[in-house]
Coordinates of C-alpha atoms in Angstrom, one line a residue:
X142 CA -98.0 80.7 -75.5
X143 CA -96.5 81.3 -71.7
X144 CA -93.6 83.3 -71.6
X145 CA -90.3 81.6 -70.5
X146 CA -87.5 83.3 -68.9
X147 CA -84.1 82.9 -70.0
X148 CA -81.8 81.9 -67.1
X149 CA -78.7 83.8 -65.7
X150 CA -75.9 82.2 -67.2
X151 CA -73.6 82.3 -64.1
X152 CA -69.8 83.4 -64.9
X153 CA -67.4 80.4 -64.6
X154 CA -64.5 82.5 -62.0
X155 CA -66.9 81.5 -59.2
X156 CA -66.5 79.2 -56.3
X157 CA -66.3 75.3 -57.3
X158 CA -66.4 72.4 -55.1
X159 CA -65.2 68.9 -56.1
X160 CA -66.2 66.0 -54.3
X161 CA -64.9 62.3 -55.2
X162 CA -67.1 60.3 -57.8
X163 CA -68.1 57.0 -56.8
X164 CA -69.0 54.3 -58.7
X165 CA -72.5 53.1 -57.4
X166 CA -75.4 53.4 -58.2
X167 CA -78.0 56.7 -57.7
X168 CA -80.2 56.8 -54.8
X169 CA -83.2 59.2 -53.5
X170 CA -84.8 59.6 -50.4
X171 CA -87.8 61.7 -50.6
X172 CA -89.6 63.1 -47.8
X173 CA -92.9 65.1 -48.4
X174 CA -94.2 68.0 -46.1
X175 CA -96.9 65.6 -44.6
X176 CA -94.1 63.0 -43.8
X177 CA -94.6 60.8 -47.0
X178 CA -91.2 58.4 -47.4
X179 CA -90.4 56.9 -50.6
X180 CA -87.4 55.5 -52.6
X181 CA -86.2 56.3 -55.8
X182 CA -83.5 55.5 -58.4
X183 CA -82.2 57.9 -61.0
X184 CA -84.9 57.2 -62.6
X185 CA -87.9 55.7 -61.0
X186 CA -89.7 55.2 -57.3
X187 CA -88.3 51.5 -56.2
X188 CA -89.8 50.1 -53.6
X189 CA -88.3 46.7 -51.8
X190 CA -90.5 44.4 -53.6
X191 CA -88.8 46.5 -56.8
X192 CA -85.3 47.3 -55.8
X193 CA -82.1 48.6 -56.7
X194 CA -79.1 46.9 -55.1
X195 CA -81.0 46.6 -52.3
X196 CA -81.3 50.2 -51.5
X197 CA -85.2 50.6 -51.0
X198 CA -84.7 47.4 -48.4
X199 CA -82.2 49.9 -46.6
X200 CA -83.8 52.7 -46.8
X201 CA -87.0 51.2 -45.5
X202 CA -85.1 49.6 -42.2
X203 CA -83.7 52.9 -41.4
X204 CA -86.7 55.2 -42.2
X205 CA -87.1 56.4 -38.9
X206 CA -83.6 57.6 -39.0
X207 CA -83.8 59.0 -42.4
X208 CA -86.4 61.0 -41.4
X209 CA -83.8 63.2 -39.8
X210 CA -83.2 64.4 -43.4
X211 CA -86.5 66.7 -43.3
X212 CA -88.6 67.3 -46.5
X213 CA -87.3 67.3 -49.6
X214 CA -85.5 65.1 -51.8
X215 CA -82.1 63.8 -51.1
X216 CA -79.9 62.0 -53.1
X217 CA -76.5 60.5 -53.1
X218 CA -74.8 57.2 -54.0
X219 CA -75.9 53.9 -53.2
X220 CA -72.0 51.9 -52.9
X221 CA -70.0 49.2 -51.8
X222 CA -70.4 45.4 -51.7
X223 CA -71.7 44.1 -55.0
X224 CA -72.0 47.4 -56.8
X225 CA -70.2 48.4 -59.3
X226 CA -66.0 48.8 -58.1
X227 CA -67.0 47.7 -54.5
X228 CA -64.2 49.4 -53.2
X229 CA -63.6 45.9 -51.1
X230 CA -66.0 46.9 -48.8
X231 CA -67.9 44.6 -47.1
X232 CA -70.8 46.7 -46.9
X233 CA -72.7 49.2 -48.7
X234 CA -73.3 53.0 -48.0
X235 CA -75.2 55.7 -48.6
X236 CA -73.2 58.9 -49.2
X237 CA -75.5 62.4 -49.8
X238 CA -74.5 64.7 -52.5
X239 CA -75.4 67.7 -50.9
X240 CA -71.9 68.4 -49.0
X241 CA -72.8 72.3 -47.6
X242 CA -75.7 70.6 -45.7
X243 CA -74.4 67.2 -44.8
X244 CA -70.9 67.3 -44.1
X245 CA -71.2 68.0 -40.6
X246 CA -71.2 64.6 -38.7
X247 CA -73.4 65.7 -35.8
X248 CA -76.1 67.1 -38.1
X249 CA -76.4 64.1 -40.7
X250 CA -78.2 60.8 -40.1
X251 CA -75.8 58.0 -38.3
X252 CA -76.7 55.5 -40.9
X253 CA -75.7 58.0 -43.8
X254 CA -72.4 59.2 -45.5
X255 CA -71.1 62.1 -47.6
X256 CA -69.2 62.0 -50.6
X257 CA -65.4 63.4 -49.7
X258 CA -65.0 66.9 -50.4
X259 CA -61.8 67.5 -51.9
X260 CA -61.1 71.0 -52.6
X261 CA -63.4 74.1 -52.2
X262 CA -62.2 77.2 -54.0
X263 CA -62.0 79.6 -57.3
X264 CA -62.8 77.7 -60.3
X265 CA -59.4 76.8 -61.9
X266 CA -58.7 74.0 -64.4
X267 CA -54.8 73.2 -62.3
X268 CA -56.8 72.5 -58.8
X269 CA -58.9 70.1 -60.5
X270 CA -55.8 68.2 -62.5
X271 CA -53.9 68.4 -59.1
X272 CA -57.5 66.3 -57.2
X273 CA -57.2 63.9 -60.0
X274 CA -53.3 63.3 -59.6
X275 CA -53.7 63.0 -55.7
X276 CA -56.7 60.3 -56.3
X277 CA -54.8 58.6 -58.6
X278 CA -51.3 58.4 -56.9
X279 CA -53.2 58.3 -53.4
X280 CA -56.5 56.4 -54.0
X281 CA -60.3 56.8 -53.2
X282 CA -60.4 59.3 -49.9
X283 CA -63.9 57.5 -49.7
X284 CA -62.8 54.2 -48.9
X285 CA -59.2 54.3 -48.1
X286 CA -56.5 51.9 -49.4
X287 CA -59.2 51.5 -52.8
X288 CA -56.2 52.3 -55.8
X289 CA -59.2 52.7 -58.6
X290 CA -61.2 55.6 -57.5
X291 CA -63.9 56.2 -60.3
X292 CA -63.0 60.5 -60.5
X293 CA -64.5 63.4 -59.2
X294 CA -67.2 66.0 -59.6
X295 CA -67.2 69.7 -59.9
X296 CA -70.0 71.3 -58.4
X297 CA -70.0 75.0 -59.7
X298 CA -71.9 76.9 -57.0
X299 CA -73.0 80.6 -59.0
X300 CA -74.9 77.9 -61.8
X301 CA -75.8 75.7 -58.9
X302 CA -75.4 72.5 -60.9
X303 CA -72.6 69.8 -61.2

C-alpha cells in the first residue's frame, strides 16, 4: 500500500477573504499547456451542442479572449438573465473566483468579471456577521440595486480552500 501524507491542518487566526455568493450556476474554462480549450460545469465538460445556460456557447464566442487566462483551469459563476435570482440583469456574466489573480481590471479578460471582494483580513466571526448585515441592508455589491443577494464566501488563505 502507498503511503499517504497527512495534510497541515492550517490554524484558523489566519487571513480570510470573503467575496459575495452569487446565485448562478458553476462554470470552468480550462486551458491546457498545448492551448487545448474546453468548457466545463461543476461537474462535467459541456460543450455548445450540450450546454449549461448557455455558457459553453459564450465561452466558445469569446475563446480567443479567454485565452488571455493562460493554462490552467479557471472557474467562476455563470449569472444573470435566466439563471437562477437574475439579479434583473439583462445579461449574463462570468465572474472568476480566483480574486488575488483577477481583481485587477487591466490584467483580466474584458469579457470576464470577478466576484466582489468584501473584506480581506484576520479571520474573525464579527467581520463576517457585519458583510452579511451590509449585504442585506445594502444589497448585492455584484449587481447594484439587487435587494436579495444569495450570501458570501470565506476563502481561508493558510488552508487554501473556501
Amino acid at each position: 500500500m502507498e503511503f499517504r501524507e497527512f495534510g497541515k491542518i492550517a490554524r484558523l487566526t489566519r487571513t480570510m477573504v470573503i467575496t459575495e455568493k452569487i446565485d448562478g450556476t458553476n462554470g470552468l474554462i480550462a486551458i491546457g499547456e498545448d492551448g487545448e480549450f474546453q468548457v466545463g460545469s461543476r461537474n462535467q465538460w459541456i460543450t455548445p451542442e450540450k450546454d449549461n445556460y448557455g455558457f459553453a456557447r459564450w465561452a466558445y464566442a469569446h475563446k480567443d479572449e479567454l485565452m488571455q487566462l493562460g493554462a490552467g483551469f479557471h472557474y467562476g459563476e455563470w449569472w444573470g438573465q435566466g439563471i437562477q435570482r437574475r439579479y434583473d440583469l439583462t445579461e449574463k456574466r462570468f465572474s472568476l473566483f480566483n480574486t488575488s489573480r483577477w481583481s485587477d481590471d487591466t490584467v483580466r479578460p474584458a469579457c470576464c468579471h470577478v466576484v466582489p471582494v468584501l473584506y480581506t483580513g484576520m479571520f474573525d466571526t464579527t467581520k463576517i456577521e457585519a458583510v452579511l448585515e451590509h449585504l442585506s441592508y445594502y444589497g448585492s455589491i455584484a449587481a447594484p440595486g439587487f435587494m436579495k443577494p444569495e450570501g458570501v464566501v470565506i476563502f481561508h488563505k493558510a488552508a487554501n480552500m473556501m
